[in-house]
Tab-separated table of C-alpha atoms and ligand atoms in Angstrom:
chain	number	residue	atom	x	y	z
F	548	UNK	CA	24.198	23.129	2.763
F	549	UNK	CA	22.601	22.243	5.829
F	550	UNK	CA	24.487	23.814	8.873
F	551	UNK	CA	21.991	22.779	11.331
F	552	UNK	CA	23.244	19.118	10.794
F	553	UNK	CA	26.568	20.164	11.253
F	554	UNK	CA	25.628	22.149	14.778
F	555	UNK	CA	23.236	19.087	15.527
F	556	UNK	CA	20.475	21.484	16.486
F	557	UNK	CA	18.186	18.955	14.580
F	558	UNK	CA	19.328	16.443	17.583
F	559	UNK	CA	17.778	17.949	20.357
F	560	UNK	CA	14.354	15.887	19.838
F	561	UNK	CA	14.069	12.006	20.405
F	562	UNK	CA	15.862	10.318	17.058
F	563	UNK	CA	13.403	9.856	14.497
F	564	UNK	CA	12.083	6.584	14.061
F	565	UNK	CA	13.152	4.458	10.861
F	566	UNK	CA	10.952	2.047	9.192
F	567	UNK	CA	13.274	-1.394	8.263
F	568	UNK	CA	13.673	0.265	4.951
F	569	UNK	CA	15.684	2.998	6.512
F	570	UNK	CA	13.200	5.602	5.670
F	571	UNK	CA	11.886	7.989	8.432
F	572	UNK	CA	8.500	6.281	9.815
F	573	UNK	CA	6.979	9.548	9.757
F	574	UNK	CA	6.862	10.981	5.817
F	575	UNK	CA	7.755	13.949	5.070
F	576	UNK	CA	5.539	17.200	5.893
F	577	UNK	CA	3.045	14.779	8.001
F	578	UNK	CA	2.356	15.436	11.487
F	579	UNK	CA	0.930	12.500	13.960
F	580	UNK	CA	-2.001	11.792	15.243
F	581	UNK	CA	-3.947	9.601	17.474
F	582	UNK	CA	-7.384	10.083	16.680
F	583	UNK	CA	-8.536	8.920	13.574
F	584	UNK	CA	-9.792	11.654	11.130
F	585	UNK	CA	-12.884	11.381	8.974
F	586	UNK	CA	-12.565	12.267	5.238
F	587	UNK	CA	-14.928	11.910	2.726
F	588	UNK	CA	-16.500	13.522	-0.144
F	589	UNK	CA	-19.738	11.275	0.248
F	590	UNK	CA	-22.132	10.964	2.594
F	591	UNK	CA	-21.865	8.046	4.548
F	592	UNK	CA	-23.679	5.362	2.339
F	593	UNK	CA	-26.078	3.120	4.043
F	594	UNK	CA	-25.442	-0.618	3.417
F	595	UNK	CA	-27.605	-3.424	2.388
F	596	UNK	CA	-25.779	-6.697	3.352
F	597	UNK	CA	-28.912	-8.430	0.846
F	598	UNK	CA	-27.609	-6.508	-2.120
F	599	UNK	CA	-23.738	-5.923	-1.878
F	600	UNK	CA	-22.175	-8.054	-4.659
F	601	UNK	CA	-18.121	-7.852	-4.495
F	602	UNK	CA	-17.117	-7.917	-8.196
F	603	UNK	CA	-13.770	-8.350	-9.664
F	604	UNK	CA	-13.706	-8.063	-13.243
F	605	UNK	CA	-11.737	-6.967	-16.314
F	606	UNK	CA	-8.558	-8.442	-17.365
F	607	UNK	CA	-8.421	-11.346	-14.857
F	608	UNK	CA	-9.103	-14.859	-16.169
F	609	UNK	CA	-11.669	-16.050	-13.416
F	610	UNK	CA	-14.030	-12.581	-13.500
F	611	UNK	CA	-15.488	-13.424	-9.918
F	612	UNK	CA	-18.499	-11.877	-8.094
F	613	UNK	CA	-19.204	-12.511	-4.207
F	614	UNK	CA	-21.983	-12.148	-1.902
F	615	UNK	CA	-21.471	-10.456	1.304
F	616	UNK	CA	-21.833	-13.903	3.062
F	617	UNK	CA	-19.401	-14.990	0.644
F	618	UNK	CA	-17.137	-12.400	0.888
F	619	UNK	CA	-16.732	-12.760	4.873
F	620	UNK	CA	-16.224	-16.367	4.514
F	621	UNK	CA	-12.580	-15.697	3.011
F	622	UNK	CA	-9.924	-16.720	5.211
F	623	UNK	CA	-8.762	-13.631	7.134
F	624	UNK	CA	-5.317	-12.238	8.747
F	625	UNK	CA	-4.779	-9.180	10.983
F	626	UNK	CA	-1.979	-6.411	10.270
F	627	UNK	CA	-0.379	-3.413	11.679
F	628	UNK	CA	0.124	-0.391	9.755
F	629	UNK	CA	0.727	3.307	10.001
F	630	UNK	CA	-1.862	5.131	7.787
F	631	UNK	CA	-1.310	8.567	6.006
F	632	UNK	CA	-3.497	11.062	4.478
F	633	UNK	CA	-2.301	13.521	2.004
F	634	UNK	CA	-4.205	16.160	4.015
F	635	UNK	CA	-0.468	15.237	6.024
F	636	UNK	CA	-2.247	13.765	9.464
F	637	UNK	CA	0.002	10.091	10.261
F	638	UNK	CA	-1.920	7.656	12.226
F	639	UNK	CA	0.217	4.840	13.398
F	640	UNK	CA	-0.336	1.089	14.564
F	641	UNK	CA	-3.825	0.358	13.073
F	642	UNK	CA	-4.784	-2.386	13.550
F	643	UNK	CA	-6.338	-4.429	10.723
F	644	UNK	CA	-8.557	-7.097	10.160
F	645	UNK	CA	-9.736	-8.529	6.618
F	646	UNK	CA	-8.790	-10.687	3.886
F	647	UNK	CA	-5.228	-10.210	2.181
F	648	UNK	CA	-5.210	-9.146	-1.691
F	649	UNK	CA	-3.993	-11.980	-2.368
F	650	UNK	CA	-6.791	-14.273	-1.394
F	651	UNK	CA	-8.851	-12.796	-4.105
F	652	UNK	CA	-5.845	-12.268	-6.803
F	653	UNK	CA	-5.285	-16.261	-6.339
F	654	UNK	CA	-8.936	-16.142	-7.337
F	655	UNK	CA	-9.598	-14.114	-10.120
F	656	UNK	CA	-5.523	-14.624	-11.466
F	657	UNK	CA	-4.681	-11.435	-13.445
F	658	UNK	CA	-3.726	-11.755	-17.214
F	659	UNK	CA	-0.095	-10.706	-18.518
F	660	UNK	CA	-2.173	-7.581	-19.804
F	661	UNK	CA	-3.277	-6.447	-16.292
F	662	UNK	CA	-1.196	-3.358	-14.955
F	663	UNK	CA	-3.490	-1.315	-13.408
F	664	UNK	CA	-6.198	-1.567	-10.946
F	665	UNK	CA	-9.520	0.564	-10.239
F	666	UNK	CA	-10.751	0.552	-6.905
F	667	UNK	CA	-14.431	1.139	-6.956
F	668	UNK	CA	-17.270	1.645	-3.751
F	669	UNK	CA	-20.862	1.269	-3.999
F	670	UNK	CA	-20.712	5.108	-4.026
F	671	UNK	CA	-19.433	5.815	-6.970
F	672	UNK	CA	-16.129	6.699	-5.831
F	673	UNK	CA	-13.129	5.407	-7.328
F	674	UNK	CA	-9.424	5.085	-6.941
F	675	UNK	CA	-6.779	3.706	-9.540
F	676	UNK	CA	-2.822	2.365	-9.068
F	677	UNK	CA	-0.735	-0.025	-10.752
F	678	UNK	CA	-0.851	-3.311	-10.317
F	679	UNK	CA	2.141	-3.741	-8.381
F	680	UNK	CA	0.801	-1.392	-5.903
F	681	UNK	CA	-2.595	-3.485	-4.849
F	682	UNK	CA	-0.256	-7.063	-5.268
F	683	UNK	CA	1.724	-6.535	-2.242
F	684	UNK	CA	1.802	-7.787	1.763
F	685	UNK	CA	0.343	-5.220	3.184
F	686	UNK	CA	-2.661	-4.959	0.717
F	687	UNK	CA	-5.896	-5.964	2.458
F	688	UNK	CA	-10.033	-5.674	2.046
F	689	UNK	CA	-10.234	-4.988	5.612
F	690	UNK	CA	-13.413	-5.614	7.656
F	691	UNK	CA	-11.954	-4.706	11.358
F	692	UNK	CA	-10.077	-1.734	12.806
F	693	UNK	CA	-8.434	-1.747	16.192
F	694	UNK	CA	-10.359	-4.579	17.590
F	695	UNK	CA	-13.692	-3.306	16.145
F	696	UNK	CA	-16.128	-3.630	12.823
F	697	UNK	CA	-15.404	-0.479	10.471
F	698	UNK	CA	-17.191	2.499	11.306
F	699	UNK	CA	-19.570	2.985	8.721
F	700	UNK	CA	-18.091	6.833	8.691
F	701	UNK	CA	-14.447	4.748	8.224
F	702	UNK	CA	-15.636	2.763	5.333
F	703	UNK	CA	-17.754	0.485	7.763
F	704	UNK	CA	-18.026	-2.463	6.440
F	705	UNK	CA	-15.421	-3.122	3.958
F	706	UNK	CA	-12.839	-0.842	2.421
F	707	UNK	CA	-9.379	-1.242	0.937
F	708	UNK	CA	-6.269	-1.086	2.487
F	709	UNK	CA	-3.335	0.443	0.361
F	710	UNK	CA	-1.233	1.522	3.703
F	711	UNK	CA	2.084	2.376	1.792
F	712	UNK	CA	0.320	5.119	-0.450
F	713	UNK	CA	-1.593	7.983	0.774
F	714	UNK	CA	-5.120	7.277	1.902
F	715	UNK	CA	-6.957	8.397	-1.000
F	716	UNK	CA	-5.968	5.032	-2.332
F	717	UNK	CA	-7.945	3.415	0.657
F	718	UNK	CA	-11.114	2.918	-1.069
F	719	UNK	CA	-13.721	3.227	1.591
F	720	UNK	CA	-16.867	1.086	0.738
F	721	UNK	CA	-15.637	-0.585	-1.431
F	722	UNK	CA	-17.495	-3.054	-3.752
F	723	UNK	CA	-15.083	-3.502	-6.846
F	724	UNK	CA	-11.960	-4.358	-8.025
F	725	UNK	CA	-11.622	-3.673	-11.988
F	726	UNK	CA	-8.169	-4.781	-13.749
F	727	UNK	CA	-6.737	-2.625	-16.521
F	728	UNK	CA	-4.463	-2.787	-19.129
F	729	UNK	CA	-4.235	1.194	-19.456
F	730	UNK	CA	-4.026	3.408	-16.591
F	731	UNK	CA	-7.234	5.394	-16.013
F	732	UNK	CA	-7.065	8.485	-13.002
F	733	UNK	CA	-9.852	7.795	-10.309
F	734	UNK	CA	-11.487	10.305	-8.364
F	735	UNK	CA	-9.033	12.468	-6.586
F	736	UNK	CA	-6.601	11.505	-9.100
F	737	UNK	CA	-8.760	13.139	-11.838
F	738	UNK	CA	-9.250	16.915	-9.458
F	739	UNK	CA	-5.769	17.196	-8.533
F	740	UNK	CA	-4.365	14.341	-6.139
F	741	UNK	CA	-1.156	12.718	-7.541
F	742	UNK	CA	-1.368	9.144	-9.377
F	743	UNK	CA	1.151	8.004	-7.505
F	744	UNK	CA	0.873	9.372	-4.025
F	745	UNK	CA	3.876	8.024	-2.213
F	746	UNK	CA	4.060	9.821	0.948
F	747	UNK	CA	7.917	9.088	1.359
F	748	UNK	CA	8.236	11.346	-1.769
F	749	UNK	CA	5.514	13.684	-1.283
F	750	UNK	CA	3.701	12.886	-4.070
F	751	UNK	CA	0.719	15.021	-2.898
F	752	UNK	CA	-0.904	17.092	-6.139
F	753	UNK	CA	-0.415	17.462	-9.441
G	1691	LIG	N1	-15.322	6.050	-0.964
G	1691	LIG	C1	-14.382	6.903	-0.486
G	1691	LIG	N2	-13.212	6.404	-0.064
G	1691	LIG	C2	-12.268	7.241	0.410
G	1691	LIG	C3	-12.473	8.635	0.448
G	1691	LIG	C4	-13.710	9.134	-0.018
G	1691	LIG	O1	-13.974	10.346	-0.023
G	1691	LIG	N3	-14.640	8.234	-0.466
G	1691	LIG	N4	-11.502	9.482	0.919
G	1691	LIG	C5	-10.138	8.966	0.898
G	1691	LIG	C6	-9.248	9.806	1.655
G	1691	LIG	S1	-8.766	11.271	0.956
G	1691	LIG	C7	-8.746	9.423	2.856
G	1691	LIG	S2	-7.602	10.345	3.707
G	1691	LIG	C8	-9.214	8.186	3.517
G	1691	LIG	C9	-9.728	8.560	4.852
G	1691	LIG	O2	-10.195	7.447	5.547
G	1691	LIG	P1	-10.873	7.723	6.927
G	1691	LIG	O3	-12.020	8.669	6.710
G	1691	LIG	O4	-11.293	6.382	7.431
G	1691	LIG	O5	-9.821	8.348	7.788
G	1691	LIG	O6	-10.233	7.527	2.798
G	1691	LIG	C10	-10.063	7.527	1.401
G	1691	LIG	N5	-11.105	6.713	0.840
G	1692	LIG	MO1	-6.976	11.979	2.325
């Protein structure tokens, strides 16, 4: 039991924020931040506007492949999300700017057999989650950050947006989406980072 409850020592701070879910906005064992932390394994890629090709491919009926003129022509929205690594820094209120998931899933229209999604970037990196993950609102490919264009060391110019899921699932760079009927672990999945990664339940490592 939990006496500090019961002698409300735990209520000498400001109340803890709640997301409309009820949960705590902050997860657990995640501190905030206000600057915005750089993590990659790469080195920041350069990027060739004349060669970029956005692919979308595997079990989708309408495989589709986009040039970067192409891809910027998509209808975009703006959203606000917190943002949390698993390396437990919180960054809230980003501002997004990009084109919703959905704009390209109207596109490409999964097949009954597509659960899973690979995230891939031009640099070889990878990230994987289920389909239900990628298909939601707050899924974007996201151009714009806080008024600006992407840092290229942020994923500058185009990286995914999976805000509900720890960061890893962000794919910076990215250049692919790849539908799957089997789950297959991406690149932090396959060294150690959890499949899952919901920072609500601390789904940090396997
Ligand atoms: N291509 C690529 N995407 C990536 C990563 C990476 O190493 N390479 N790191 C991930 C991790 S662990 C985090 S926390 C976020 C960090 O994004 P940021 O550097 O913009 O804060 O990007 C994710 N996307
Ligand atoms: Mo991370």
């Amino acid at each position: 039991m939990d006496l500090s409850r019961l002698f409300g020592q735990k209520q000498t701070s400001a109340p803890t924020e709640k997301r409309p879910d009820g949960r705590d906005r902050l997860p657990p064992g995640q501190y905030h931040t206000k600057k915005w932390p750089i993590l990659s394994y790469e080195k920041t890629p350069r990027f060739d506007p004349t060669s970029y090709q956005f692919k979308v491919w595997g079990a989708v009926e309408n495989p589709i492949q986009l040039t970067w003129d192409e891809l910027l022509a998509l209808p975009r929205t703006t959203l606000t999300t917190d943002f949390h690594c698993v390396t437990t820094w919180s960054r809230y209120d980003n501002e997004w700017e990009g084109v919703h998931i959905r704009e390209i899933l109207g596109r490409v229209k999964p097949t009954s057999e597509a659960h899973f999604v690979t995230a891939h970037s031009f640099t070889g990196y990878t990230t994987n989650m289920p389909l239900t993950a990628l298909d939601d609102d707050d899924v974007m490919i996201v151009f714009r950050h806080d008024g600006q264009d992407l840092e290229p060391d942020h994923g500058g110019p185009v990286r995914l947006l999976v805000p509900k899921l720890y960061a890893y699932k962000s794919a910076k760079w990215l250049n692919g989406l790849e539908f799957m009927e089997n789950d297959r672990p991406g690149f932090w999945e396959i060294r150690g980072y959890s499949n899952s990664a919901d920072p609500w339940n601390e789904e940090r490592y396997w």
